[in-house]
Short mmCIF file of N, CA and C in Angstrom, two decimals:
data_model
loop_
_atom_site.label_atom_id
_atom_site.label_comp_id
_atom_site.label_asym_id
_atom_site.label_seq_id
_atom_site.Cartn_x
_atom_site.Cartn_y
_atom_site.Cartn_z
N UNK A 1 0.78 -1.45 0.06
CA UNK A 1 -0.35 0.29 0.19
C UNK A 1 0.86 1.25 -0.22
N UNK A 2 2.19 1.04 0.74
CA UNK A 2 2.88 2.61 0.65
C UNK A 2 3.29 2.65 -0.74
N UNK A 3 3.65 1.98 -1.88
CA UNK A 3 4.27 2.37 -2.87
C UNK A 3 3.28 1.97 -3.87
N UNK A 4 1.49 2.19 -3.44
CA UNK A 4 0.61 1.64 -4.58
C UNK A 4 -0.23 1.27 -4.39
N UNK A 5 -0.15 3.27 -3.40
CA UNK A 5 -2.05 2.35 -2.85
C UNK A 5 -3.21 2.30 -3.75
N UNK A 6 -4.65 2.23 -2.85
CA UNK A 6 -5.18 1.10 -3.49
C UNK A 6 -6.52 3.25 -3.72
N UNK A 7 -6.27 3.26 -4.58
CA UNK A 7 -7.25 4.79 -5.66
C UNK A 7 -8.43 4.42 -5.35
N UNK A 8 -9.92 4.57 -5.81
CA UNK A 8 -10.89 4.59 -5.83
C UNK A 8 -11.56 5.58 -7.61
N UNK A 9 -12.22 4.80 -8.10
CA UNK A 9 -11.72 5.79 -9.63
C UNK A 9 -13.52 5.43 -9.91
N UNK A 10 -14.25 6.15 -10.62
CA UNK A 10 -15.42 6.94 -10.66
C UNK A 10 -15.79 6.26 -12.51
N UNK A 11 -16.38 5.40 -13.25
CA UNK A 11 -16.22 4.63 -14.56
C UNK A 11 -18.07 5.04 -14.66
N UNK A 12 -17.81 6.29 -15.42
CA UNK A 12 -19.09 6.74 -15.52
C UNK A 12 -19.18 5.76 -17.45
N UNK A 13 -20.66 5.01 -17.66
CA UNK A 13 -21.37 4.29 -18.59
C UNK A 13 -22.35 5.22 -19.16
N UNK A 14 -20.98 4.84 -20.42
CA UNK A 14 -21.70 5.24 -22.48
C UNK A 14 -22.59 3.97 -23.33
N UNK A 15 -23.68 4.21 -22.87
CA UNK A 15 -24.06 2.90 -23.85
C UNK A 15 -23.64 3.40 -25.89
N UNK A 16 -23.92 2.69 -25.73
CA UNK A 16 -23.37 2.06 -27.51
C UNK A 16 -24.07 3.43 -28.58
N UNK A 17 -23.94 3.44 -29.49
CA UNK A 17 -24.39 4.36 -30.17
C UNK A 17 -25.50 3.10 -30.49
N UNK A 18 -26.49 3.68 -31.14
CA UNK A 18 -27.31 2.88 -31.52
C UNK A 18 -27.08 2.55 -33.26
N UNK A 19 -26.12 3.08 -33.82
CA UNK A 19 -26.18 2.54 -35.29
C UNK A 19 -24.29 2.26 -35.04
N UNK A 20 -23.76 1.63 -34.20
CA UNK A 20 -22.93 0.64 -33.75
C UNK A 20 -23.80 -1.04 -33.83
N UNK A 21 -22.57 -1.32 -35.01
CA UNK A 21 -23.44 -2.80 -34.87
C UNK A 21 -22.15 -3.93 -35.51
N UNK A 22 -22.80 -5.57 -35.89
CA UNK A 22 -20.69 -6.12 -36.13
C UNK A 22 -20.90 -5.20 -37.04
N UNK A 23 -20.40 -5.71 -37.40
CA UNK A 23 -20.02 -5.30 -39.12
C UNK A 23 -18.92 -3.60 -38.88
N UNK A 24 -19.13 -2.70 -38.27
CA UNK A 24 -18.49 -1.49 -37.59
C UNK A 24 -17.23 -2.07 -36.88
N UNK A 25 -17.95 -3.32 -35.45
CA UNK A 25 -17.19 -3.12 -35.12
C UNK A 25 -15.44 -4.26 -35.52
N UNK A 26 -16.28 -5.23 -35.45
CA UNK A 26 -15.37 -5.96 -37.17
C UNK A 26 -13.67 -5.03 -37.95
N UNK A 27 -15.21 -3.49 -38.54
CA UNK A 27 -14.12 -2.85 -39.36
C UNK A 27 -12.80 -1.86 -38.46
N UNK A 28 -13.57 -1.80 -36.63
CA UNK A 28 -12.47 -1.06 -35.92
C UNK A 28 -11.85 -1.65 -35.46
N UNK A 29 -11.93 -2.89 -35.59
CA UNK A 29 -11.42 -4.32 -35.09
C UNK A 29 -9.18 -5.03 -36.13
N UNK A 30 -9.93 -4.30 -37.13
CA UNK A 30 -9.06 -4.63 -38.37
C UNK A 30 -8.24 -3.29 -38.15
N UNK A 31 -8.82 -2.24 -38.02
CA UNK A 31 -8.64 -1.06 -37.32
C UNK A 31 -7.38 -0.76 -36.92
N UNK A 32 -8.03 -1.25 -35.85
CA UNK A 32 -6.02 -1.85 -33.98
C UNK A 32 -4.86 -2.48 -35.22
N UNK A 33 -5.62 -3.86 -35.23
CA UNK A 33 -4.29 -4.70 -35.71
C UNK A 33 -4.00 -3.93 -36.62
N UNK A 34 -3.79 -3.09 -37.91
CA UNK A 34 -3.60 -2.32 -38.89
C UNK A 34 -2.05 -2.05 -38.35
N UNK A 35 -3.07 -0.47 -37.30
CA UNK A 35 -1.98 -0.06 -36.49
C UNK A 35 -0.88 -0.26 -35.72
N UNK A 36 -1.45 -1.15 -34.97
CA UNK A 36 -0.23 -1.60 -34.10
C UNK A 36 1.33 -2.77 -35.11
N UNK A 37 0.07 -3.17 -37.03
CA UNK A 37 1.91 -3.20 -37.69
C UNK A 37 2.84 -2.03 -38.24
N UNK A 38 1.70 -0.51 -38.19
CA UNK A 38 1.80 -0.21 -39.28
C UNK A 38 3.20 0.75 -37.40
N UNK A 39 3.51 0.53 -36.92
CA UNK A 39 3.53 1.74 -35.05
C UNK A 39 4.39 0.70 -35.42
N UNK A 40 5.08 -0.89 -34.94
CA UNK A 40 5.32 -1.63 -35.15
C UNK A 40 7.43 -1.12 -35.19
N UNK A 41 8.18 -0.91 -34.78
CA UNK A 41 9.30 -0.67 -35.09
C UNK A 41 10.62 -1.11 -37.23
N UNK A 42 9.61 -2.18 -37.33
CA UNK A 42 10.24 -3.11 -37.88
C UNK A 42 9.22 -2.67 -39.22
N UNK A 43 7.65 -1.40 -39.11
CA UNK A 43 6.66 -2.02 -39.86
C UNK A 43 7.53 -1.38 -42.28
N UNK A 44 6.56 -1.92 -42.18
CA UNK A 44 7.82 -2.06 -44.27
C UNK A 44 6.05 -0.29 -44.31
N UNK A 45 7.03 0.25 -45.20
CA UNK A 45 5.97 1.27 -46.14
C UNK A 45 4.47 0.41 -46.55
N UNK A 46 4.38 -0.43 -46.40
CA UNK A 46 3.07 -0.88 -46.48
C UNK A 46 1.50 -1.12 -45.63
N UNK A 47 2.62 -1.72 -45.01
CA UNK A 47 2.05 -1.54 -43.92
C UNK A 47 1.28 0.07 -42.98
N UNK A 48 2.17 0.47 -43.58
CA UNK A 48 1.43 1.76 -42.91
C UNK A 48 0.42 2.97 -43.97
N UNK A 49 0.98 1.84 -45.05
CA UNK A 49 -0.76 2.34 -46.67
C UNK A 49 -1.79 2.00 -46.50
N UNK A 50 -1.50 0.09 -45.66
CA UNK A 50 -3.04 -0.57 -44.84
C UNK A 50 -3.95 0.22 -44.02
N UNK A 51 -2.55 1.29 -43.88
CA UNK A 51 -3.65 1.32 -41.89
C UNK A 51 -3.50 2.41 -42.98
N UNK A 52 -3.71 3.55 -43.50
CA UNK A 52 -4.52 4.40 -43.99
C UNK A 52 -5.90 4.28 -44.16
N UNK A 53 -4.87 3.14 -45.59
CA UNK A 53 -6.79 2.78 -46.16
C UNK A 53 -7.85 2.56 -44.80
N UNK A 54 -7.67 0.85 -44.63
CA UNK A 54 -8.34 0.85 -43.09
C UNK A 54 -8.57 2.15 -42.60
N UNK A 55 -8.29 3.23 -41.80
CA UNK A 55 -8.72 4.29 -41.70
C UNK A 55 -9.81 5.06 -42.00
N UNK A 56 -9.31 4.83 -43.39
CA UNK A 56 -9.95 5.83 -44.42
C UNK A 56 -11.29 4.92 -44.83
N UNK A 57 -11.72 4.18 -44.50
CA UNK A 57 -12.78 2.95 -44.18
C UNK A 57 -13.63 3.44 -43.16
N UNK A 58 -12.87 3.19 -42.76
CA UNK A 58 -13.88 2.87 -41.35
C UNK A 58 -14.27 3.91 -40.82
N UNK A 59 -13.85 5.19 -40.97
CA UNK A 59 -14.17 6.80 -40.80
C UNK A 59 -15.25 6.74 -42.14
N UNK A 60 -15.20 6.40 -42.69
CA UNK A 60 -15.90 5.87 -44.01
C UNK A 60 -17.77 5.81 -43.60
N UNK A 61 -17.23 4.28 -43.60
CA UNK A 61 -18.05 3.41 -42.62
C UNK A 61 -18.79 4.46 -40.94
N UNK A 62 -18.16 4.51 -40.79
CA UNK A 62 -18.85 4.88 -39.62
C UNK A 62 -20.38 6.26 -40.12
N UNK A 63 -19.23 7.29 -40.72
CA UNK A 63 -20.27 8.71 -41.22
C UNK A 63 -21.78 7.33 -41.78
N UNK A 64 -21.13 7.19 -42.80
CA UNK A 64 -22.75 6.25 -43.52
C UNK A 64 -23.31 5.80 -42.49
N UNK A 65 -22.72 4.29 -41.88
CA UNK A 65 -23.52 3.80 -40.69
C UNK A 65 -24.74 5.26 -40.10
N UNK A 66 -24.48 6.19 -39.56
CA UNK A 66 -24.14 6.66 -38.29
C UNK A 66 -25.86 7.94 -39.71
N UNK A 67 -25.34 8.41 -40.60
CA UNK A 67 -26.37 8.65 -42.12
C UNK A 67 -27.78 8.24 -42.25
N UNK A 68 -26.93 6.69 -42.01
CA UNK A 68 -28.41 5.84 -42.44
C UNK A 68 -29.01 5.63 -41.40
N UNK A 69 -28.70 4.92 -40.60
CA UNK A 69 -29.15 5.57 -38.91
C UNK A 69 -30.30 6.42 -38.70
N UNK A 70 -29.79 7.52 -38.69
CA UNK A 70 -31.07 9.14 -38.50
C UNK A 70 -31.49 9.62 -40.14
N UNK A 71 -31.18 9.51 -40.86
CA UNK A 71 -31.93 8.70 -41.76
C UNK A 71 -33.38 7.54 -42.13
N UNK A 72 -33.38 6.92 -41.34
CA UNK A 72 -34.41 6.04 -41.16
C UNK A 72 -35.29 6.46 -39.87
N UNK A 73 -34.46 6.90 -38.84
CA UNK A 73 -35.25 7.37 -38.30
C UNK A 73 -36.34 8.34 -38.14
N UNK A 74 -35.68 9.62 -38.77
CA UNK A 74 -36.44 10.97 -40.35
C UNK A 74 -37.52 10.46 -39.85
N UNK A 75 -37.27 9.20 -41.50
CA UNK A 75 -38.35 8.42 -42.03
C UNK A 75 -39.16 8.38 -42.32
N UNK A 76 -38.94 7.55 -40.27
CA UNK A 76 -39.57 6.05 -39.83
C UNK A 76 -41.22 7.57 -39.30
N UNK A 77 -40.96 9.10 -38.90
CA UNK A 77 -41.26 9.27 -38.65
C UNK A 77 -41.68 11.01 -39.79
N UNK A 78 -41.73 11.07 -40.76
CA UNK A 78 -41.78 11.70 -41.37
C UNK A 78 -43.48 12.93 -41.45
N UNK A 79 -44.13 11.94 -41.51
CA UNK A 79 -45.73 12.45 -41.32
C UNK A 79 -45.86 13.25 -40.29
N UNK A 80 -45.13 13.01 -38.66
CA UNK A 80 -45.19 13.45 -37.96
C UNK A 80 -43.60 14.84 -37.02
N UNK A 81 -44.41 15.83 -37.91
CA UNK A 81 -43.40 16.51 -37.56
C UNK A 81 -43.34 16.82 -35.86
N UNK A 82 -43.93 16.84 -34.77
CA UNK A 82 -43.79 16.08 -33.63
C UNK A 82 -42.08 15.67 -33.23
N UNK A 83 -42.82 14.37 -33.75
CA UNK A 83 -41.60 12.86 -33.39
C UNK A 83 -40.03 13.56 -34.56
N UNK A 84 -40.43 14.37 -35.11
CA UNK A 84 -39.23 14.36 -36.07
C UNK A 84 -38.25 15.35 -34.82
N UNK A 85 -39.33 16.30 -34.35
CA UNK A 85 -38.29 17.77 -33.99
C UNK A 85 -37.57 16.79 -32.50
N UNK A 86 -38.36 15.91 -31.96
CA UNK A 86 -37.81 14.50 -30.91
C UNK A 86 -37.04 14.42 -31.50
N UNK A 87 -36.51 13.63 -32.16
CA UNK A 87 -35.49 12.47 -33.09
C UNK A 87 -34.70 13.57 -32.16
N UNK A 88 -34.62 14.81 -33.20
CA UNK A 88 -33.25 15.59 -33.30
C UNK A 88 -32.31 16.38 -32.33
N UNK A 89 -34.37 16.61 -31.51
CA UNK A 89 -33.28 18.06 -30.29
C UNK A 89 -33.05 16.60 -29.20
N UNK A 90 -33.47 15.14 -29.22
CA UNK A 90 -33.09 14.12 -28.10
C UNK A 90 -31.52 13.62 -28.36
N UNK A 91 -31.41 13.86 -30.58
CA UNK A 91 -29.78 13.49 -30.41
C UNK A 91 -28.93 14.68 -31.27
N UNK A 92 -28.96 15.94 -30.77
CA UNK A 92 -28.03 16.76 -30.08
C UNK A 92 -28.24 16.98 -29.42
N UNK A 93 -28.58 16.68 -28.42
CA UNK A 93 -28.60 16.90 -26.34
C UNK A 93 -29.15 18.47 -26.66
N UNK A 94 -30.68 18.38 -26.92
CA UNK A 94 -31.52 19.34 -26.40
C UNK A 94 -31.90 19.43 -25.29
N UNK A 95 -32.23 19.85 -24.27
CA UNK A 95 -33.25 19.81 -23.42
C UNK A 95 -33.98 21.08 -23.48
N UNK A 96 -35.27 21.23 -22.74
CA UNK A 96 -36.15 21.54 -22.62
C UNK A 96 -36.12 22.25 -21.34
N UNK A 97 -36.52 23.59 -21.56
CA UNK A 97 -36.08 24.21 -20.37
C UNK A 97 -37.13 25.25 -19.93
N UNK A 98 -37.45 25.86 -19.07
CA UNK A 98 -37.66 26.51 -19.44
C UNK A 98 -37.93 27.64 -19.25
N UNK A 99 -37.71 29.10 -19.84
CA UNK A 99 -37.01 30.09 -20.07
C UNK A 99 -37.31 30.80 -19.13
N UNK A 100 -38.86 31.30 -18.07
CA UNK A 100 -39.22 31.82 -17.23
C UNK A 100 -38.94 31.23 -15.67
N UNK A 101 -38.68 33.08 -15.37
CA UNK A 101 -38.36 31.62 -13.41
C UNK A 101 -39.63 31.05 -12.34
N UNK A 102 -39.58 30.48 -11.83
CA UNK A 102 -39.79 29.75 -10.32
C UNK A 102 -41.13 30.54 -10.08
N UNK A 103 -41.13 31.67 -10.14
CA UNK A 103 -40.95 31.79 -8.55
C UNK A 103 -42.07 33.71 -9.07
N UNK A 104 -42.71 33.84 -8.42
CA UNK A 104 -43.71 34.42 -9.08
C UNK A 104 -44.03 36.37 -7.83
N UNK A 105 -42.63 36.00 -7.09
CA UNK A 105 -43.03 37.15 -6.13
C UNK A 105 -41.86 38.20 -7.31
N UNK A 106 -42.74 39.15 -6.68
CA UNK A 106 -41.93 40.37 -7.73
C UNK A 106 -40.51 40.87 -7.69
N UNK A 107 -39.71 41.16 -5.91
CA UNK A 107 -38.36 41.47 -5.27
C UNK A 107 -38.21 40.77 -5.32
N UNK A 108 -38.41 38.87 -5.30
CA UNK A 108 -37.13 37.77 -5.40
C UNK A 108 -36.97 37.95 -6.68
N UNK A 109 -37.35 38.64 -8.18
CA UNK A 109 -37.09 38.30 -9.49
C UNK A 109 -35.83 39.30 -9.77
#
């Protein structure tokens, strides 16, 4: 305990994104493996080029998956404007707040 005292850490739970599926998970795994290969001391130029290509593919896939997910959410509610705005507000993390004060007491205002 003297050299390495016990410490408490708080771990926050972040839920997976709804568009995060197995295909994207496998692509990220490939990217990590290619990154490890490219970062090695004896990595070849081909390893580095392959990593760059896989990294770009992973980024494109992420963007496409997000676009497809949100497009489906909006299309499913296209006849209900309120539902579309609810989806947008929830995804943009907009909270409904009351701009008016909670008290009627004029001196307190």
